[in-house]
Structure formats: structure tokens, C-alpha cells
């Protein structure tokens, strides 16, 4: 297989794009694609301050590398979740994120949940009784909350995550099977900010997971291979497997599904279920919440404090940066 651009030996064949490229042309092509989508979906500009949420995985570290290559002004944010899984999952992902930032001269902010608030995510899951003791729900709540607070406290214009096409399509499939109109209306490459919410963008929403793996391997970026131990057996992983089978049989299926969804949305298919919820500032921390009063995050930490005295009396007033 030869590179379409120069005729040298190709290192990757992307059947979904009918395109094979050599190392040099692939490493130039992928950032160009990402920049095209950043501009197409009006995610952010070169003069804006970007907060890149990094997990130590290939998508977020690869994307941070791409943003730097493209000349964007992106600082990183790593949230320490205290997940061990027998192999020190959080410790390793933090070490890899810190090593990456150091090697590339980038600023990384670290918020360690146990250090700041006195309990790890797995502990929170058991004590708070959210998500039937499984950590994923409290983990999501804390990540969303902390991403937003750090973005606002640090005057960032936008918070960027490494969700790739495979992630987006798995969620899309799940939401389509449930006809979850509200979620479908909200799933987008960029969510505008306002009312105390920072803008959120997913520059890899049209990039295949395999394309990110290739980018990191070819760039020599060291990332954590292991998935979160709590993700095992999740519905998302099941949908990813089904979608991979479909993609093998018909290359381009995932991209086609996602792009057609965005077109249908643009044409107004989900307009009637668009989220018009009014947000209120939480009485305690000031972060936006759907019901007046205290937000779910403040209430959750209050419950945990009843059991764990290491939790500060006012977790909302602990400074993050
Ligand atoms: P996941 O939900 O683990 O698939 O991660 C999706 C995206 O969320 C990643 O690409 C990161 O941008 C972000 N993310 C996940 N975990 C963390 C973390 N511990 N700290 C900061 N960002 C994270
Ligand atoms: Fe949050 Fe797995 S429970 S990353
Ligand atoms: Zn080439
Ligand atoms: Zn609150």
C-alpha cells in the first residue's frame, strides 16, 4: 500500500476515507482535519484561552499535542479520581499527563479529589449511594462540575475534551435506541456557554479512535493503555463492539451515522425537544443547577461528610487553582 500523496510506503490505510498515507503525510493530515472541524463548528479561535481536559489517554494527550502543533493556547486540567483497579490506574494516568506536559513545556493544572475534598471517587460512590454503588455516575458528576469551575475560575473561554467519533457514535446509538430526545438535542460538537456554564467543545468528534492511536504511536506519545477498571461491561463498550463489527463490514458506517445525525439536527429534527431549562446559581457554590437551591454536587459532599470527617465543612469554598 502506497501513500496517496507521495507514493512512499503507507503506514495507515483508512478505508473509511479511501486514503492511505505515509508517516510524514499522516502526521500532517490529522491536525489539518482537526483544525477543519474546530473552524467548521466554531469551537474556539487562536486568541481564546483553552482548557484541555486530559485523562492520560491517547485521545486527550494526542489532542493536546495537536492543539499545540496548530498554535492554540491550551492549558491542561487533570482530575485525580483516586481509582486504583489493582494497577494504580489514576496514579499512572496522572504521571503520564505530567510527563507529557513537562516534555512539551505545557501548563497542567491538577485537581486531586481526595486531596481537596477528603474522599476518592470509589468511596464517594459507596457512601453517597448514587449509581447503585458504581462509581461512573459520581465520577461524571464530579468531572463535569470541576471542569466548569476550573474553566470559570481560570477565565478560560472553552473547555475541550478528547471524545472521539467512536465515543460520540456509541452515545448516539444508545440515545437513538432509547429515543432520548433531550439527550439527542444536546449532543453536539460544541455546546455554547452562558448562565455560568463554560463553552464545551469536542474537536475529535469526527476522528476515529484508531486514527488517534496511530497518531500517538507515530508521534511517540506515551499514554495509558488501560481503560478505567469500572468501564468493564458497560453499555457503551457493548455498543462500541457492535459498531466496530458494522464498520468492518461497511467502512465509513460510524462517520456516516454521526454526520447524518448532525445534518438532521441542523434541519430541525430535534427542535421540539431542545433543552430550554432555566439554570439557577447554586445557593452555596454559585455553579449553575437546574432546580433552585443547592446543586447536586454540594448535596452529595454534605452526605459524604456525615460519614467521613476528612471532608471539609464547606467543600465549595476550597480553591481549585
Ligand atoms: P472518558 O469519559 O474517560 O472516555 O473521557 C472522555 C474525555 O474526558 C477525555 O478524553 C478527557 O478529555 C476527559 N477526561 C476523562 N477523565 C479525565 C480526568 N481524570 N481528568 C481530566 N479530564 C478527563
Ligand atoms: Fe470515572 Fe471510570 S468511573 S473514569
Ligand atoms: Zn507520503
Ligand atoms: Zn453547589
Tab-separated table of C-alpha atoms and ligand atoms in Angstrom:
chain	number	residue	atom	x	y	z
A	1	UNK	CA	0.000	0.000	0.000
A	2	UNK	CA	1.410	3.375	-1.065
A	3	UNK	CA	0.891	6.879	0.290
A	4	UNK	CA	-1.651	8.719	-1.849
A	5	UNK	CA	0.392	11.937	-1.602
A	6	UNK	CA	3.990	10.862	-2.249
A	7	UNK	CA	3.966	7.213	-3.317
A	8	UNK	CA	6.187	6.122	-0.385
A	9	UNK	CA	5.187	3.173	1.815
A	10	UNK	CA	1.918	3.914	3.653
A	11	UNK	CA	1.751	3.386	7.443
A	12	UNK	CA	-2.025	3.642	7.666
A	13	UNK	CA	-4.894	2.702	5.397
A	14	UNK	CA	-8.152	4.461	6.253
A	15	UNK	CA	-10.776	2.540	4.330
A	16	UNK	CA	-13.452	4.918	5.629
A	17	UNK	CA	-11.763	7.794	3.773
A	18	UNK	CA	-10.341	5.648	0.923
A	19	UNK	CA	-6.987	7.104	1.913
A	20	UNK	CA	-3.581	5.576	2.688
A	21	UNK	CA	-0.740	7.791	3.946
A	22	UNK	CA	2.923	7.572	4.893
A	23	UNK	CA	4.127	8.663	8.336
A	24	UNK	CA	5.001	12.202	7.339
A	25	UNK	CA	1.781	12.861	5.448
A	26	UNK	CA	-0.384	11.239	8.128
A	27	UNK	CA	1.137	13.390	10.879
A	28	UNK	CA	0.353	16.479	8.792
A	29	UNK	CA	-3.104	15.300	7.663
A	30	UNK	CA	-4.633	14.583	11.093
A	31	UNK	CA	-4.000	18.052	12.630
A	32	UNK	CA	-5.370	19.611	9.418
A	33	UNK	CA	-8.558	17.603	9.821
A	34	UNK	CA	-8.896	18.619	13.472
A	35	UNK	CA	-8.399	22.276	12.613
A	36	UNK	CA	-11.029	21.997	9.865
A	37	UNK	CA	-13.607	20.759	12.414
A	38	UNK	CA	-12.601	23.348	15.051
A	39	UNK	CA	-13.346	26.028	12.456
A	40	UNK	CA	-16.392	24.375	10.875
A	41	UNK	CA	-18.216	24.007	14.202
A	42	UNK	CA	-16.885	27.349	15.550
A	43	UNK	CA	-15.344	25.718	18.628
A	44	UNK	CA	-12.683	28.326	19.515
A	45	UNK	CA	-10.119	30.639	17.963
A	46	UNK	CA	-6.373	31.115	18.209
A	47	UNK	CA	-6.771	34.082	20.531
A	48	UNK	CA	-9.014	32.276	23.046
A	49	UNK	CA	-7.849	30.545	26.233
A	50	UNK	CA	-8.492	26.808	26.026
A	51	UNK	CA	-8.692	24.375	28.969
A	52	UNK	CA	-7.822	20.871	27.723
A	53	UNK	CA	-9.191	18.119	29.989
A	54	UNK	CA	-6.528	15.403	29.984
A	55	UNK	CA	-7.030	11.895	31.296
A	56	UNK	CA	-3.637	10.445	30.299
A	57	UNK	CA	-5.314	8.504	27.463
A	58	UNK	CA	-4.452	8.675	23.767
A	59	UNK	CA	-7.335	10.939	22.781
A	60	UNK	CA	-6.736	13.773	25.229
A	61	UNK	CA	-2.921	13.659	25.116
A	62	UNK	CA	-2.964	13.310	21.314
A	63	UNK	CA	-5.402	16.211	21.024
A	64	UNK	CA	-3.343	18.395	23.364
A	65	UNK	CA	-0.333	17.682	21.129
A	66	UNK	CA	-2.369	18.593	18.025
A	67	UNK	CA	-3.628	21.840	19.597
A	68	UNK	CA	-0.060	22.825	20.428
A	69	UNK	CA	1.094	21.948	16.895
A	70	UNK	CA	-1.699	24.110	15.494
A	71	UNK	CA	-0.650	27.043	17.703
A	72	UNK	CA	-3.661	27.131	20.046
A	73	UNK	CA	-3.270	28.433	23.589
A	74	UNK	CA	-4.246	25.346	25.622
A	75	UNK	CA	-3.503	24.614	29.280
A	76	UNK	CA	-4.306	21.162	30.671
A	77	UNK	CA	-6.522	20.014	33.526
A	78	UNK	CA	-6.114	16.603	35.141
A	79	UNK	CA	-8.635	15.452	37.747
A	80	UNK	CA	-7.267	12.878	40.206
A	81	UNK	CA	-10.103	10.409	40.783
A	82	UNK	CA	-8.363	8.021	43.181
A	83	UNK	CA	-9.191	4.948	41.089
A	84	UNK	CA	-6.807	2.089	41.678
A	85	UNK	CA	-8.215	-1.006	39.993
A	86	UNK	CA	-5.287	-3.018	41.344
A	87	UNK	CA	-2.895	-1.397	38.888
A	88	UNK	CA	-2.831	2.225	40.082
A	89	UNK	CA	-4.991	3.490	37.185
A	90	UNK	CA	-5.207	7.088	38.454
A	91	UNK	CA	-1.564	7.261	39.587
A	92	UNK	CA	-0.346	6.102	36.205
A	93	UNK	CA	-2.619	8.373	34.195
A	94	UNK	CA	-1.550	11.371	36.293
A	95	UNK	CA	2.162	10.541	35.914
A	96	UNK	CA	1.778	10.232	32.128
A	97	UNK	CA	-0.131	13.529	31.897
A	98	UNK	CA	2.507	15.315	33.989
A	99	UNK	CA	5.371	13.816	31.974
A	100	UNK	CA	3.685	14.892	28.711
A	101	UNK	CA	3.172	18.466	29.956
A	102	UNK	CA	6.782	18.684	31.121
A	103	UNK	CA	8.193	17.306	27.887
A	104	UNK	CA	6.208	19.791	25.785
A	105	UNK	CA	6.548	22.814	28.083
A	106	UNK	CA	2.789	22.981	28.723
A	107	UNK	CA	0.927	24.078	31.848
A	108	UNK	CA	-1.037	21.298	33.592
A	109	UNK	CA	-3.447	22.058	36.445
A	110	UNK	CA	-4.081	19.089	38.738
A	111	UNK	CA	-7.139	18.809	40.970
A	112	UNK	CA	-6.909	15.708	43.149
A	113	UNK	CA	-10.365	14.973	44.530
A	114	UNK	CA	-9.129	13.056	47.580
A	115	UNK	CA	-6.570	15.731	48.479
A	116	UNK	CA	-9.033	18.591	48.031
A	117	UNK	CA	-12.184	17.029	49.412
A	118	UNK	CA	-11.123	14.053	51.527
A	119	UNK	CA	-12.602	11.086	49.625
A	120	UNK	CA	-11.883	9.180	46.406
A	121	UNK	CA	-14.435	8.556	43.655
A	122	UNK	CA	-14.932	4.853	44.582
A	123	UNK	CA	-15.511	5.890	48.229
A	124	UNK	CA	-17.975	8.558	47.146
A	125	UNK	CA	-19.912	6.044	45.106
A	126	UNK	CA	-20.419	3.756	48.090
A	127	UNK	CA	-21.140	6.490	50.647
A	128	UNK	CA	-23.366	8.733	48.545
A	129	UNK	CA	-25.351	5.784	47.164
A	130	UNK	CA	-25.561	7.345	43.706
A	131	UNK	CA	-25.374	4.974	40.732
A	132	UNK	CA	-26.058	1.838	42.849
A	133	UNK	CA	-22.532	1.953	44.283
A	134	UNK	CA	-20.922	2.004	40.786
A	135	UNK	CA	-18.507	4.935	40.549
A	136	UNK	CA	-19.301	6.075	36.988
A	137	UNK	CA	-22.225	8.323	37.929
A	138	UNK	CA	-20.444	10.214	40.763
A	139	UNK	CA	-17.330	10.305	38.634
A	140	UNK	CA	-19.237	12.015	35.809
A	141	UNK	CA	-20.901	14.451	38.213
A	142	UNK	CA	-17.560	15.476	39.750
A	143	UNK	CA	-15.757	15.777	36.421
A	144	UNK	CA	-18.481	17.951	34.862
A	145	UNK	CA	-18.618	20.145	37.963
A	146	UNK	CA	-14.850	20.565	38.305
A	147	UNK	CA	-14.265	21.146	34.579
A	148	UNK	CA	-16.739	24.019	34.710
A	149	UNK	CA	-15.462	25.526	37.934
A	150	UNK	CA	-11.825	25.447	36.870
A	151	UNK	CA	-12.749	26.942	33.473
A	152	UNK	CA	-14.595	29.807	35.145
A	153	UNK	CA	-12.059	30.372	37.953
A	154	UNK	CA	-9.187	30.404	35.462
A	155	UNK	CA	-11.001	32.632	32.922
A	156	UNK	CA	-10.846	30.023	30.192
A	157	UNK	CA	-13.050	30.608	27.143
A	158	UNK	CA	-13.724	26.964	26.471
A	159	UNK	CA	-13.258	23.516	27.946
A	160	UNK	CA	-12.148	20.858	25.485
A	161	UNK	CA	-12.411	17.083	25.889
A	162	UNK	CA	-10.926	14.233	23.874
A	163	UNK	CA	-14.210	12.485	22.981
A	164	UNK	CA	-13.641	10.858	19.591
A	165	UNK	CA	-16.011	9.648	16.870
A	166	UNK	CA	-16.275	6.155	18.406
A	167	UNK	CA	-17.323	7.689	21.755
A	168	UNK	CA	-19.847	10.008	20.117
A	169	UNK	CA	-21.388	7.314	17.951
A	170	UNK	CA	-21.725	4.861	20.861
A	171	UNK	CA	-23.624	7.519	22.847
A	172	UNK	CA	-25.672	8.392	19.779
A	173	UNK	CA	-26.670	4.765	19.290
A	174	UNK	CA	-27.672	4.407	22.920
A	175	UNK	CA	-29.724	7.609	22.781
A	176	UNK	CA	-31.354	6.607	19.498
A	177	UNK	CA	-32.331	3.184	20.846
A	178	UNK	CA	-33.937	4.892	23.832
A	179	UNK	CA	-35.319	7.777	21.728
A	180	UNK	CA	-33.858	10.030	24.382
A	181	UNK	CA	-34.908	13.262	22.669
A	182	UNK	CA	-33.452	15.642	25.252
A	183	UNK	CA	-30.037	13.968	25.103
A	184	UNK	CA	-30.114	13.839	21.291
A	185	UNK	CA	-30.900	17.559	21.160
A	186	UNK	CA	-27.927	18.286	23.403
A	187	UNK	CA	-25.343	16.033	21.725
A	188	UNK	CA	-23.190	18.333	19.602
A	189	UNK	CA	-19.561	19.092	18.616
A	190	UNK	CA	-19.809	22.315	20.615
A	191	UNK	CA	-22.146	23.476	23.379
A	192	UNK	CA	-22.305	27.234	23.784
A	193	UNK	CA	-21.628	28.629	27.242
A	194	UNK	CA	-23.676	31.145	29.199
A	195	UNK	CA	-25.520	31.400	32.517
A	196	UNK	CA	-22.450	30.267	34.459
A	197	UNK	CA	-21.619	27.392	32.102
A	198	UNK	CA	-18.354	27.385	30.165
A	199	UNK	CA	-18.487	26.573	26.437
A	200	UNK	CA	-17.606	22.906	25.748
A	201	UNK	CA	-16.016	21.543	22.580
A	202	UNK	CA	-15.050	18.133	21.190
A	203	UNK	CA	-12.550	18.688	18.355
A	204	UNK	CA	-12.136	14.904	17.792
A	205	UNK	CA	-15.860	14.275	17.251
A	206	UNK	CA	-15.192	13.229	13.630
A	207	UNK	CA	-11.873	11.459	14.246
A	208	UNK	CA	-11.837	7.662	14.600
A	209	UNK	CA	-10.295	6.157	17.743
A	210	UNK	CA	-7.934	4.175	15.504
A	211	UNK	CA	-6.718	7.413	13.927
A	212	UNK	CA	-5.787	8.763	17.376
A	213	UNK	CA	-3.977	5.536	18.310
A	214	UNK	CA	-1.946	5.784	15.109
A	215	UNK	CA	-1.170	9.456	15.760
A	216	UNK	CA	0.135	8.796	19.280
A	217	UNK	CA	2.190	5.782	18.239
A	218	UNK	CA	3.756	7.658	15.317
A	219	UNK	CA	4.433	10.749	17.446
A	220	UNK	CA	5.869	8.627	20.276
A	221	UNK	CA	3.320	9.928	22.784
A	222	UNK	CA	3.181	7.702	25.871
A	223	UNK	CA	-0.356	7.206	27.102
A	224	UNK	CA	-2.215	4.848	29.424
A	225	UNK	CA	-3.423	1.773	27.536
A	226	UNK	CA	-5.758	0.521	30.240
A	227	UNK	CA	-9.389	1.616	30.294
A	228	UNK	CA	-10.910	2.664	33.591
A	229	UNK	CA	-11.493	-0.626	35.513
A	230	UNK	CA	-15.081	0.447	36.212
A	231	UNK	CA	-15.925	0.737	32.497
A	232	UNK	CA	-15.812	-3.051	32.098
A	233	UNK	CA	-19.143	-4.468	30.991
A	234	UNK	CA	-20.642	-1.021	30.337
A	235	UNK	CA	-23.336	-0.421	27.738
A	236	UNK	CA	-21.029	1.992	25.919
A	237	UNK	CA	-18.428	-0.737	25.418
A	238	UNK	CA	-21.126	-3.083	24.137
A	239	UNK	CA	-22.294	-0.514	21.580
A	240	UNK	CA	-18.692	0.156	20.536
A	241	UNK	CA	-18.227	-3.556	19.795
A	242	UNK	CA	-21.414	-3.702	17.713
A	243	UNK	CA	-20.378	-0.556	15.828
A	244	UNK	CA	-16.890	-1.961	15.177
A	245	UNK	CA	-18.465	-5.009	13.585
A	246	UNK	CA	-20.607	-2.778	11.363
A	247	UNK	CA	-17.582	-0.649	10.460
A	248	UNK	CA	-15.585	-3.746	9.463
A	249	UNK	CA	-18.368	-4.871	7.162
A	250	UNK	CA	-19.035	-1.400	5.778
A	251	UNK	CA	-16.182	1.083	6.290
A	252	UNK	CA	-17.437	4.584	6.996
A	253	UNK	CA	-20.613	3.482	8.830
A	254	UNK	CA	-19.769	5.359	12.038
A	255	UNK	CA	-18.900	8.604	10.292
A	256	UNK	CA	-21.975	8.425	8.091
A	257	UNK	CA	-24.224	7.828	11.124
A	258	UNK	CA	-22.751	10.780	13.026
A	259	UNK	CA	-22.656	13.244	10.146
A	260	UNK	CA	-26.234	12.401	9.095
A	261	UNK	CA	-27.327	12.913	12.696
A	262	UNK	CA	-25.760	16.390	12.744
A	263	UNK	CA	-27.468	17.213	9.442
A	264	UNK	CA	-30.843	16.020	10.725
A	265	UNK	CA	-30.352	18.151	13.808
A	266	UNK	CA	-29.449	21.180	11.731
A	267	UNK	CA	-32.622	20.639	9.719
A	268	UNK	CA	-34.577	20.878	12.998
A	269	UNK	CA	-35.412	17.214	13.669
A	270	UNK	CA	-34.920	17.651	17.419
A	271	UNK	CA	-36.022	21.282	17.701
A	272	UNK	CA	-39.178	20.400	19.622
A	273	UNK	CA	-37.235	18.671	22.407
A	274	UNK	CA	-34.466	21.228	22.693
A	275	UNK	CA	-33.405	21.882	26.250
A	276	UNK	CA	-34.990	25.117	27.381
A	277	UNK	CA	-34.371	24.504	31.078
A	278	UNK	CA	-33.608	27.660	33.024
A	279	UNK	CA	-30.475	27.355	35.135
A	280	UNK	CA	-30.137	28.847	38.616
A	281	UNK	CA	-26.935	29.546	40.530
A	282	UNK	CA	-26.490	27.090	43.431
A	283	UNK	CA	-27.165	28.821	46.762
A	284	UNK	CA	-23.823	27.620	48.081
A	285	UNK	CA	-21.237	27.355	45.318
A	286	UNK	CA	-22.833	29.527	42.633
A	287	UNK	CA	-22.476	26.877	39.903
A	288	UNK	CA	-25.480	26.508	37.591
A	289	UNK	CA	-28.100	23.948	38.570
A	290	UNK	CA	-31.492	23.085	37.090
A	291	UNK	CA	-33.535	23.399	40.307
A	292	UNK	CA	-33.311	26.419	42.640
A	293	UNK	CA	-31.478	25.706	45.925
A	294	UNK	CA	-28.315	23.681	46.360
A	295	UNK	CA	-26.726	21.800	43.462
A	296	UNK	CA	-26.298	18.013	43.332
A	297	UNK	CA	-22.536	18.321	43.910
A	298	UNK	CA	-22.888	20.330	47.144
A	299	UNK	CA	-25.612	17.985	48.416
A	300	UNK	CA	-23.529	14.920	47.588
A	301	UNK	CA	-20.489	16.142	49.549
A	302	UNK	CA	-22.714	17.014	52.512
A	303	UNK	CA	-23.919	13.417	52.675
A	304	UNK	CA	-20.370	12.112	52.437
A	305	UNK	CA	-19.251	14.417	55.246
A	306	UNK	CA	-21.685	12.744	57.596
A	307	UNK	CA	-19.634	9.562	57.219
A	308	UNK	CA	-16.132	10.885	56.542
A	309	UNK	CA	-14.854	13.645	58.756
A	310	UNK	CA	-11.910	14.271	56.402
A	311	UNK	CA	-14.376	16.076	54.110
A	312	UNK	CA	-14.183	19.848	54.675
A	313	UNK	CA	-17.230	21.620	56.132
A	314	UNK	CA	-17.571	23.839	53.061
A	315	UNK	CA	-16.100	21.890	50.127
A	316	UNK	CA	-17.441	24.545	47.762
A	317	UNK	CA	-15.065	27.166	49.167
A	318	UNK	CA	-11.866	25.118	48.596
A	319	UNK	CA	-9.938	26.975	45.901
A	320	UNK	CA	-9.071	24.887	42.850
A	321	UNK	CA	-6.275	26.693	41.058
B	1	LIG	P1	-13.850	9.197	29.170
B	1	LIG	O1	-15.149	9.634	29.699
B	1	LIG	O2	-12.955	8.552	30.175
B	1	LIG	O3	-13.941	8.468	27.856
B	1	LIG	O4	-13.076	10.546	28.809
B	1	LIG	C1	-13.540	11.452	27.874
B	1	LIG	C2	-12.740	12.728	27.959
B	1	LIG	O5	-12.942	13.339	29.238
B	1	LIG	C3	-11.230	12.529	27.870
B	1	LIG	O6	-10.783	12.491	26.538
B	1	LIG	C4	-10.718	13.739	28.602
B	1	LIG	O7	-10.745	14.882	27.769
B	1	LIG	C5	-11.746	13.926	29.704
B	1	LIG	N1	-11.325	13.249	30.957
B	1	LIG	C6	-11.598	11.975	31.351
B	1	LIG	N2	-11.051	11.699	32.564
B	1	LIG	C7	-10.412	12.821	32.957
B	1	LIG	C8	-9.666	13.196	34.114
B	1	LIG	N3	-9.446	12.327	35.114
B	1	LIG	N4	-9.165	14.448	34.181
B	1	LIG	C9	-9.383	15.330	33.189
B	1	LIG	N5	-10.078	15.034	32.078
B	1	LIG	C10	-10.586	13.818	31.946
B	2	LIG	FE1	-14.849	7.602	36.111
B	2	LIG	FE2	-14.201	5.246	35.377
B	2	LIG	S1	-15.547	5.745	36.940
B	2	LIG	S2	-13.360	7.117	34.725
B	3	LIG	ZN1	3.508	10.451	1.834
B	4	LIG	ZN1	-23.276	23.883	44.641
